[in-house]
Amino acid sequence: MPSYGPHTHTPPPPPPTHTNRLLSHAQTDTYRKRIQAHTHILHEWYILKHCVCGAN
């Protein structure tokens, strides 16, 4: 099982979607937006680290 450190190039798996069903529609919408924003930040961070590391 590989560890997802700063120098890995595979993002961690997305959060399980079944938790969304436990939330109300309003909470689900807020949760989804929060996850999308967090995922976008992680994506930018991985791109940055990818460029800094200089890996192919």
mmCIF file of C-alpha atoms in Angstrom:
data_model
loop_
_atom_site.group_PDB
_atom_site.id
_atom_site.type_symbol
_atom_site.label_atom_id
_atom_site.label_comp_id
_atom_site.label_asym_id
_atom_site.label_seq_id
_atom_site.Cartn_x
_atom_site.Cartn_y
_atom_site.Cartn_z
ATOM 1 C CA MET A 1 0.000 0.000 0.000
ATOM 2 C CA PRO A 2 1.771 3.172 -1.140
ATOM 3 C CA SER A 3 1.848 6.155 1.168
ATOM 4 C CA TYR A 4 0.556 9.448 -0.190
ATOM 5 C CA GLY A 5 3.449 11.728 0.667
ATOM 6 C CA PRO A 6 4.468 15.039 -0.902
ATOM 7 C CA HIS A 7 6.511 13.309 -3.606
ATOM 8 C CA THR A 8 3.898 10.839 -4.833
ATOM 9 C CA HIS A 9 2.083 11.588 -8.057
ATOM 10 C CA THR A 10 -1.125 9.699 -7.357
ATOM 11 C CA PRO A 11 -3.733 11.731 -5.462
ATOM 12 C CA PRO A 12 -5.431 10.084 -2.499
ATOM 13 C CA PRO A 13 -8.759 8.388 -3.210
ATOM 14 C CA PRO A 14 -11.866 10.605 -3.024
ATOM 15 C CA PRO A 15 -13.990 10.515 0.115
ATOM 16 C CA PRO A 16 -16.729 7.856 0.165
ATOM 17 C CA THR A 17 -19.959 9.070 -1.402
ATOM 18 C CA HIS A 18 -22.245 7.030 0.837
ATOM 19 C CA THR A 19 -21.800 9.620 3.617
ATOM 20 C CA ASN A 20 -23.645 12.160 1.466
ATOM 21 C CA ARG A 21 -26.837 10.113 1.791
ATOM 22 C CA LEU A 22 -26.751 10.600 5.554
ATOM 23 C CA LEU A 23 -26.976 14.363 5.171
ATOM 24 C CA SER A 24 -29.903 16.576 4.302
ATOM 25 C CA HIS A 25 -30.022 18.211 0.864
ATOM 26 C CA ALA A 26 -28.763 21.534 2.185
ATOM 27 C CA GLN A 27 -25.972 19.916 4.165
ATOM 28 C CA THR A 28 -25.091 17.703 1.208
ATOM 29 C CA ASP A 29 -24.811 20.738 -1.074
ATOM 30 C CA THR A 30 -22.551 22.528 1.406
ATOM 31 C CA TYR A 31 -20.509 19.375 1.956
ATOM 32 C CA ARG A 32 -20.140 18.824 -1.790
ATOM 33 C CA LYS A 33 -18.987 22.408 -2.365
ATOM 34 C CA ARG A 34 -16.506 22.095 0.503
ATOM 35 C CA ILE A 35 -15.146 18.839 -0.941
ATOM 36 C CA GLN A 36 -14.883 20.350 -4.433
ATOM 37 C CA ALA A 37 -12.973 23.355 -3.091
ATOM 38 C CA HIS A 38 -10.700 21.116 -1.022
ATOM 39 C CA THR A 39 -10.138 18.806 -4.004
ATOM 40 C CA HIS A 40 -9.263 21.804 -6.193
ATOM 41 C CA ILE A 41 -6.725 22.997 -3.600
ATOM 42 C CA LEU A 42 -5.228 19.496 -3.420
ATOM 43 C CA HIS A 43 -5.079 19.356 -7.232
ATOM 44 C CA GLU A 44 -3.232 22.697 -7.374
ATOM 45 C CA TRP A 45 -0.909 21.529 -4.583
ATOM 46 C CA TYR A 46 -0.072 18.292 -6.412
ATOM 47 C CA ILE A 47 0.633 20.211 -9.629
ATOM 48 C CA LEU A 48 2.890 22.592 -7.713
ATOM 49 C CA LYS A 49 4.744 19.767 -5.978
ATOM 50 C CA HIS A 50 4.983 17.917 -9.296
ATOM 51 C CA CYS A 51 6.672 20.932 -10.901
ATOM 52 C CA VAL A 52 8.919 21.580 -7.889
ATOM 53 C CA CYS A 53 10.042 17.958 -7.766
ATOM 54 C CA GLY A 54 10.804 18.080 -11.478
ATOM 55 C CA ALA A 55 9.535 14.550 -12.012
ATOM 56 C CA ASN A 56 8.105 13.347 -15.299
#
